[in-house]
PDB file of N, CA and C and ligand atoms in Angstrom:
ATOM      1  N   UNK A 402     -37.236 -24.610 -22.109  1.00 97.00           N
ATOM      2  CA  UNK A 402     -36.973 -23.647 -23.643  1.00 97.00           C
ATOM      3  C   UNK A 402     -34.722 -23.993 -23.227  1.00 97.00           C
ATOM      4  N   UNK A 403     -34.271 -24.714 -24.376  1.00 98.00           N
ATOM      5  CA  UNK A 403     -33.303 -24.739 -24.339  1.00 98.00           C
ATOM      6  C   UNK A 403     -31.656 -23.565 -25.571  1.00 98.00           C
ATOM      7  N   UNK A 404     -31.389 -22.858 -25.744  1.00 98.00           N
ATOM      8  CA  UNK A 404     -30.561 -22.160 -26.260  1.00 98.00           C
ATOM      9  C   UNK A 404     -29.158 -22.749 -26.624  1.00 98.00           C
ATOM     10  N   UNK A 405     -29.395 -23.215 -28.129  1.00 98.00           N
ATOM     11  CA  UNK A 405     -28.244 -23.866 -28.367  1.00 98.00           C
ATOM     12  C   UNK A 405     -27.136 -23.130 -29.990  1.00 98.00           C
ATOM     13  N   UNK A 406     -26.076 -22.846 -29.637  1.00 98.00           N
ATOM     14  CA  UNK A 406     -25.306 -22.589 -31.153  1.00 98.00           C
ATOM     15  C   UNK A 406     -24.313 -23.432 -31.174  1.00 98.00           C
ATOM     16  N   UNK A 407     -24.169 -23.226 -33.037  1.00 98.00           N
ATOM     17  CA  UNK A 407     -23.184 -23.822 -33.152  1.00 98.00           C
ATOM     18  C   UNK A 407     -21.169 -23.296 -33.393  1.00 98.00           C
ATOM     19  N   UNK A 408     -20.890 -22.815 -32.986  1.00 98.00           N
ATOM     20  CA  UNK A 408     -19.537 -21.637 -33.192  1.00 98.00           C
ATOM     21  C   UNK A 408     -19.352 -21.842 -34.235  1.00 98.00           C
ATOM     22  N   UNK A 409     -18.872 -23.385 -34.753  1.00 98.00           N
ATOM     23  CA  UNK A 409     -18.363 -23.752 -35.863  1.00 98.00           C
ATOM     24  C   UNK A 409     -18.609 -22.623 -37.585  1.00 98.00           C
ATOM     25  N   UNK A 410     -20.465 -22.124 -37.176  1.00 98.00           N
ATOM     26  CA  UNK A 410     -20.870 -21.343 -37.848  1.00 98.00           C
ATOM     27  C   UNK A 410     -20.287 -20.377 -38.325  1.00 98.00           C
ATOM     28  N   UNK A 411     -20.816 -20.225 -36.777  1.00 98.00           N
ATOM     29  CA  UNK A 411     -20.751 -18.354 -36.352  1.00 98.00           C
ATOM     30  C   UNK A 411     -19.509 -17.684 -36.464  1.00 98.00           C
ATOM     31  N   UNK A 412     -19.885 -16.837 -37.168  1.00 98.00           N
ATOM     32  CA  UNK A 412     -19.415 -15.122 -38.073  1.00 98.00           C
ATOM     33  C   UNK A 412     -19.135 -14.221 -37.361  1.00 98.00           C
ATOM     34  N   UNK A 413     -19.175 -13.963 -36.387  1.00 98.00           N
ATOM     35  CA  UNK A 413     -19.045 -13.531 -35.140  1.00 98.00           C
ATOM     36  C   UNK A 413     -19.525 -11.740 -35.300  1.00 98.00           C
ATOM     37  N   UNK A 414     -20.253 -11.812 -35.629  1.00 98.00           N
ATOM     38  CA  UNK A 414     -20.962 -10.335 -35.697  1.00 98.00           C
ATOM     39  C   UNK A 414     -21.575  -9.435 -35.120  1.00 98.00           C
ATOM     40  N   UNK A 415     -22.240 -10.160 -33.949  1.00 98.00           N
ATOM     41  CA  UNK A 415     -23.113  -9.883 -32.603  1.00 98.00           C
ATOM     42  C   UNK A 415     -24.372 -10.043 -32.853  1.00 98.00           C
ATOM     43  N   UNK A 416     -25.464 -10.203 -34.730  1.00 98.00           N
ATOM     44  CA  UNK A 416     -26.424  -9.498 -34.711  1.00 98.00           C
ATOM     45  C   UNK A 416     -27.178 -10.271 -33.140  1.00 98.00           C
ATOM     46  N   UNK A 417     -27.384 -11.568 -33.009  1.00 98.00           N
ATOM     47  CA  UNK A 417     -27.739 -11.809 -32.016  1.00 98.00           C
ATOM     48  C   UNK A 417     -27.786 -11.328 -30.005  1.00 98.00           C
ATOM     49  N   UNK A 418     -26.259 -10.773 -30.630  1.00 98.00           N
ATOM     50  CA  UNK A 418     -26.044  -9.518 -29.565  1.00 98.00           C
ATOM     51  C   UNK A 418     -27.292  -8.740 -29.013  1.00 98.00           C
ATOM     52  N   UNK A 419     -27.085  -7.913 -30.064  1.00 98.00           N
ATOM     53  CA  UNK A 419     -28.029  -6.960 -30.560  1.00 98.00           C
ATOM     54  C   UNK A 419     -29.026  -7.419 -29.991  1.00 98.00           C
ATOM     55  N   UNK A 420     -29.773  -8.196 -30.122  1.00 98.00           N
ATOM     56  CA  UNK A 420     -31.034  -7.670 -29.911  1.00 98.00           C
ATOM     57  C   UNK A 420     -31.582  -9.352 -28.370  1.00 98.00           C
ATOM     58  N   UNK A 421     -30.999 -10.229 -27.860  1.00 98.00           N
ATOM     59  CA  UNK A 421     -30.821 -11.085 -27.047  1.00 98.00           C
ATOM     60  C   UNK A 421     -29.174 -10.784 -26.625  1.00 98.00           C
ATOM     61  N   UNK A 422     -28.990  -9.501 -25.296  1.00 98.00           N
ATOM     62  CA  UNK A 422     -27.958  -9.376 -24.786  1.00 98.00           C
ATOM     63  C   UNK A 422     -27.976 -10.163 -23.261  1.00 98.00           C
ATOM     64  N   UNK A 423     -28.491 -10.192 -23.030  1.00 98.00           N
ATOM     65  CA  UNK A 423     -29.381 -11.138 -21.742  1.00 98.00           C
ATOM     66  C   UNK A 423     -28.762 -13.088 -22.441  1.00 98.00           C
ATOM     67  N   UNK A 424     -28.680 -13.497 -23.342  1.00 98.00           N
ATOM     68  CA  UNK A 424     -28.774 -14.460 -23.802  1.00 98.00           C
ATOM     69  C   UNK A 424     -27.456 -14.769 -24.773  1.00 98.00           C
ATOM     70  N   UNK A 425     -26.891 -13.960 -25.050  1.00 98.00           N
ATOM     71  CA  UNK A 425     -26.092 -13.722 -25.727  1.00 98.00           C
ATOM     72  C   UNK A 425     -25.138 -13.064 -25.932  1.00 98.00           C
ATOM     73  N   UNK A 426     -23.301 -13.923 -25.950  1.00 98.00           N
ATOM     74  CA  UNK A 426     -21.749 -12.217 -26.052  1.00 98.00           C
ATOM     75  C   UNK A 426     -21.371 -13.133 -27.149  1.00 98.00           C
ATOM     76  N   UNK A 427     -20.708 -11.650 -27.594  1.00 98.00           N
ATOM     77  CA  UNK A 427     -20.166 -11.861 -28.547  1.00 98.00           C
ATOM     78  C   UNK A 427     -18.580 -11.411 -28.601  1.00 98.00           C
ATOM     79  N   UNK A 428     -17.625 -12.325 -27.872  1.00 97.00           N
ATOM     80  CA  UNK A 428     -16.144 -11.231 -27.455  1.00 97.00           C
ATOM     81  C   UNK A 428     -15.243 -10.543 -28.741  1.00 97.00           C
ATOM     82  N   UNK A 429     -14.584 -10.173 -28.783  1.00 94.00           N
ATOM     83  CA  UNK A 429     -13.850  -8.969 -30.008  1.00 94.00           C
ATOM     84  C   UNK A 429     -13.431 -10.686 -30.692  1.00 94.00           C
ATOM     85  N   UNK A 430     -13.204 -11.374 -30.201  1.00 92.00           N
ATOM     86  CA  UNK A 430     -12.887 -12.134 -31.128  1.00 92.00           C
ATOM     87  C   UNK A 430     -13.148 -14.019 -31.313  1.00 92.00           C
ATOM     88  N   UNK A 431     -14.568 -13.294 -31.308  1.00 90.00           N
ATOM     89  CA  UNK A 431     -15.760 -14.688 -31.021  1.00 90.00           C
ATOM     90  C   UNK A 431     -15.335 -15.773 -31.382  1.00 90.00           C
ATOM     91  N   UNK A 432     -16.347 -16.526 -30.915  1.00 98.00           N
ATOM     92  CA  UNK A 432     -17.512 -16.261 -31.547  1.00 98.00           C
ATOM     93  C   UNK A 432     -18.836 -16.642 -30.540  1.00 98.00           C
ATOM     94  N   UNK A 433     -19.251 -17.392 -30.596  1.00 98.00           N
ATOM     95  CA  UNK A 433     -21.184 -16.390 -30.050  1.00 98.00           C
ATOM     96  C   UNK A 433     -20.720 -16.790 -28.704  1.00 98.00           C
ATOM     97  N   UNK A 434     -20.611 -16.894 -27.300  1.00 98.00           N
ATOM     98  CA  UNK A 434     -20.632 -17.628 -26.175  1.00 98.00           C
ATOM     99  C   UNK A 434     -22.739 -17.475 -25.852  1.00 98.00           C
ATOM    100  N   UNK A 435     -22.883 -18.278 -24.917  1.00 98.00           N
ATOM    101  CA  UNK A 435     -24.971 -18.579 -24.253  1.00 98.00           C
ATOM    102  C   UNK A 435     -23.921 -18.797 -22.668  1.00 98.00           C
ATOM    103  N   UNK A 436     -24.950 -16.762 -22.540  1.00 98.00           N
ATOM    104  CA  UNK A 436     -24.628 -15.945 -21.471  1.00 98.00           C
ATOM    105  C   UNK A 436     -25.924 -17.285 -20.432  1.00 98.00           C
ATOM    106  N   UNK A 437     -26.996 -17.628 -20.934  1.00 98.00           N
ATOM    107  CA  UNK A 437     -28.190 -18.023 -20.709  1.00 98.00           C
ATOM    108  C   UNK A 437     -28.189 -19.265 -21.164  1.00 98.00           C
ATOM    109  N   UNK A 438     -28.288 -20.643 -21.256  1.00 98.00           N
ATOM    110  CA  UNK A 438     -29.184 -21.795 -22.031  1.00 98.00           C
ATOM    111  C   UNK A 438     -30.036 -21.942 -21.149  1.00 98.00           C
ATOM    112  N   UNK A 439     -29.958 -21.603 -20.718  1.00 98.00           N
ATOM    113  CA  UNK A 439     -31.750 -21.948 -20.977  1.00 98.00           C
ATOM    114  C   UNK A 439     -32.967 -20.672 -19.685  1.00 98.00           C
ATOM    115  N   UNK A 440     -32.756 -19.861 -21.341  1.00 98.00           N
ATOM    116  CA  UNK A 440     -34.113 -18.151 -20.021  1.00 98.00           C
ATOM    117  C   UNK A 440     -34.961 -18.861 -19.907  1.00 98.00           C
ATOM    118  N   UNK A 441     -35.666 -17.683 -19.195  1.00 97.00           N
ATOM    119  CA  UNK A 441     -37.258 -18.205 -18.850  1.00 97.00           C
ATOM    120  C   UNK A 441     -38.205 -17.702 -19.540  1.00 97.00           C
ATOM    121  N   UNK A 442     -38.874 -18.348 -19.692  1.00 98.00           N
ATOM    122  CA  UNK A 442     -40.236 -18.251 -21.095  1.00 98.00           C
ATOM    123  C   UNK A 442     -40.592 -16.873 -21.605  1.00 98.00           C
ATOM    124  N   UNK A 443     -39.878 -15.909 -20.668  1.00 97.00           N
ATOM    125  CA  UNK A 443     -40.816 -14.880 -21.035  1.00 97.00           C
ATOM    126  C   UNK A 443     -39.694 -13.858 -21.595  1.00 97.00           C
ATOM    127  N   UNK A 444     -38.546 -14.482 -22.189  1.00 98.00           N
ATOM    128  CA  UNK A 444     -37.642 -13.865 -23.149  1.00 98.00           C
ATOM    129  C   UNK A 444     -37.886 -14.554 -24.231  1.00 98.00           C
ATOM    130  N   UNK A 445     -38.098 -15.559 -24.132  1.00 98.00           N
ATOM    131  CA  UNK A 445     -38.768 -16.665 -25.918  1.00 98.00           C
ATOM    132  C   UNK A 445     -38.582 -15.237 -27.051  1.00 98.00           C
ATOM    133  N   UNK A 446     -39.079 -14.812 -27.490  1.00 97.00           N
ATOM    134  CA  UNK A 446     -39.710 -13.744 -27.822  1.00 97.00           C
ATOM    135  C   UNK A 446     -37.663 -13.059 -28.403  1.00 97.00           C
ATOM    136  N   UNK A 447     -37.228 -12.638 -28.188  1.00 98.00           N
ATOM    137  CA  UNK A 447     -36.199 -12.720 -27.505  1.00 98.00           C
ATOM    138  C   UNK A 447     -34.967 -13.510 -28.083  1.00 98.00           C
ATOM    139  N   UNK A 448     -35.121 -14.365 -27.626  1.00 98.00           N
ATOM    140  CA  UNK A 448     -34.174 -15.490 -28.625  1.00 98.00           C
ATOM    141  C   UNK A 448     -34.645 -16.239 -29.997  1.00 98.00           C
ATOM    142  N   UNK A 449     -36.209 -16.616 -29.833  1.00 98.00           N
ATOM    143  CA  UNK A 449     -36.057 -16.802 -31.281  1.00 98.00           C
ATOM    144  C   UNK A 449     -36.022 -14.691 -32.196  1.00 98.00           C
ATOM    145  N   UNK A 450     -36.152 -14.320 -31.841  1.00 98.00           N
ATOM    146  CA  UNK A 450     -35.602 -12.664 -33.335  1.00 98.00           C
ATOM    147  C   UNK A 450     -34.380 -13.301 -33.746  1.00 98.00           C
ATOM    148  N   UNK A 451     -32.964 -13.470 -32.009  1.00 98.00           N
ATOM    149  CA  UNK A 451     -31.299 -13.340 -32.483  1.00 98.00           C
ATOM    150  C   UNK A 451     -31.421 -15.536 -32.894  1.00 98.00           C
ATOM    151  N   UNK A 452     -32.046 -15.489 -32.966  1.00 98.00           N
ATOM    152  CA  UNK A 452     -32.381 -17.008 -34.404  1.00 98.00           C
ATOM    153  C   UNK A 452     -32.223 -16.549 -35.948  1.00 98.00           C
ATOM    154  N   UNK A 453     -33.464 -15.500 -35.653  1.00 98.00           N
ATOM    155  CA  UNK A 453     -33.737 -15.337 -36.833  1.00 98.00           C
ATOM    156  C   UNK A 453     -33.278 -14.034 -37.703  1.00 98.00           C
ATOM    157  N   UNK A 454     -32.649 -13.531 -36.870  1.00 98.00           N
ATOM    158  CA  UNK A 454     -31.115 -12.494 -37.428  1.00 98.00           C
ATOM    159  C   UNK A 454     -29.815 -13.248 -37.756  1.00 98.00           C
ATOM    160  N   UNK A 455     -29.559 -14.514 -36.808  1.00 98.00           N
ATOM    161  CA  UNK A 455     -28.407 -14.978 -37.368  1.00 98.00           C
ATOM    162  C   UNK A 455     -28.528 -15.388 -39.280  1.00 98.00           C
ATOM    163  N   UNK A 456     -27.198 -14.765 -39.561  1.00 98.00           N
ATOM    164  CA  UNK A 456     -27.802 -14.835 -40.713  1.00 98.00           C
ATOM    165  C   UNK A 456     -27.052 -16.675 -41.318  1.00 98.00           C
ATOM    166  N   UNK A 457     -26.399 -16.578 -40.242  1.00 98.00           N
ATOM    167  CA  UNK A 457     -25.439 -18.224 -41.281  1.00 98.00           C
ATOM    168  C   UNK A 457     -26.369 -19.544 -39.535  1.00 98.00           C
ATOM    169  N   UNK A 458     -27.302 -19.658 -39.529  1.00 98.00           N
ATOM    170  CA  UNK A 458     -28.308 -19.738 -38.593  1.00 98.00           C
ATOM    171  C   UNK A 458     -27.400 -21.056 -37.302  1.00 98.00           C
ATOM    172  N   UNK A 459     -26.814 -20.453 -37.307  1.00 98.00           N
ATOM    173  CA  UNK A 459     -26.078 -20.718 -35.982  1.00 98.00           C
ATOM    174  C   UNK A 459     -27.022 -21.427 -34.183  1.00 98.00           C
ATOM    175  N   UNK A 460     -28.414 -20.733 -34.683  1.00 98.00           N
ATOM    176  CA  UNK A 460     -28.459 -20.816 -33.467  1.00 98.00           C
ATOM    177  C   UNK A 460     -30.246 -21.432 -32.882  1.00 98.00           C
ATOM    178  N   UNK A 461     -30.762 -22.785 -32.629  1.00 98.00           N
ATOM    179  CA  UNK A 461     -31.417 -23.390 -32.623  1.00 98.00           C
ATOM    180  C   UNK A 461     -32.305 -22.896 -31.022  1.00 98.00           C
ATOM    181  N   UNK A 462     -33.786 -22.612 -31.376  1.00 98.00           N
ATOM    182  CA  UNK A 462     -34.020 -22.389 -29.922  1.00 98.00           C
ATOM    183  C   UNK A 462     -34.845 -23.981 -29.625  1.00 98.00           C
ATOM    184  N   UNK A 463     -34.179 -25.260 -28.603  1.00 98.00           N
ATOM    185  CA  UNK A 463     -35.287 -26.594 -28.150  1.00 98.00           C
ATOM    186  C   UNK A 463     -36.135 -26.123 -27.214  1.00 98.00           C
ATOM    187  N   UNK A 464     -37.147 -26.472 -27.876  1.00 93.00           N
ATOM    188  CA  UNK A 464     -38.227 -27.279 -26.513  1.00 93.00           C
ATOM    189  C   UNK A 464     -39.140 -25.405 -27.064  1.00 93.00           C
TER     190      UNK A 464
HETATM  191  S1  SF4 B1561     -25.252 -13.672 -35.119  1.00 76.73           S
HETATM  192 FE1  SF4 B1561     -25.119 -15.977 -35.479  1.00 76.73          FE
HETATM  193  S2  SF4 B1561     -23.571 -15.163 -36.263  1.00 76.73           S
HETATM  194 FE2  SF4 B1561     -23.861 -13.674 -35.794  1.00 76.73          FE
HETATM  195  S3  SF4 B1561     -22.744 -13.939 -34.110  1.00 76.73           S
HETATM  196 FE3  SF4 B1561     -24.789 -14.025 -33.432  1.00 76.73          FE
HETATM  197  S4  SF4 B1561     -24.702 -17.085 -33.388  1.00 76.73           S
HETATM  198 FE4  SF4 B1561     -23.101 -15.658 -34.517  1.00 76.73          FE
END
């Protein structure tokens, strides 16, 4: 699994960090940063939930 973000469209609202703080960090001035680009398989639920809650579809889970 690989986590890809589009910083150009990120609105820095930190919803992803709220559901998957091990994977995403959103600094005060944004945009999103990926802390763990290749999370272990047991973090798939959190990663997919983060992609789902992102209002601008800035998160893609590959693989
Ligand atoms: S949920 Fe989406 S828009 Fe919000 S900080 Fe995360 S990547 Fe950016």
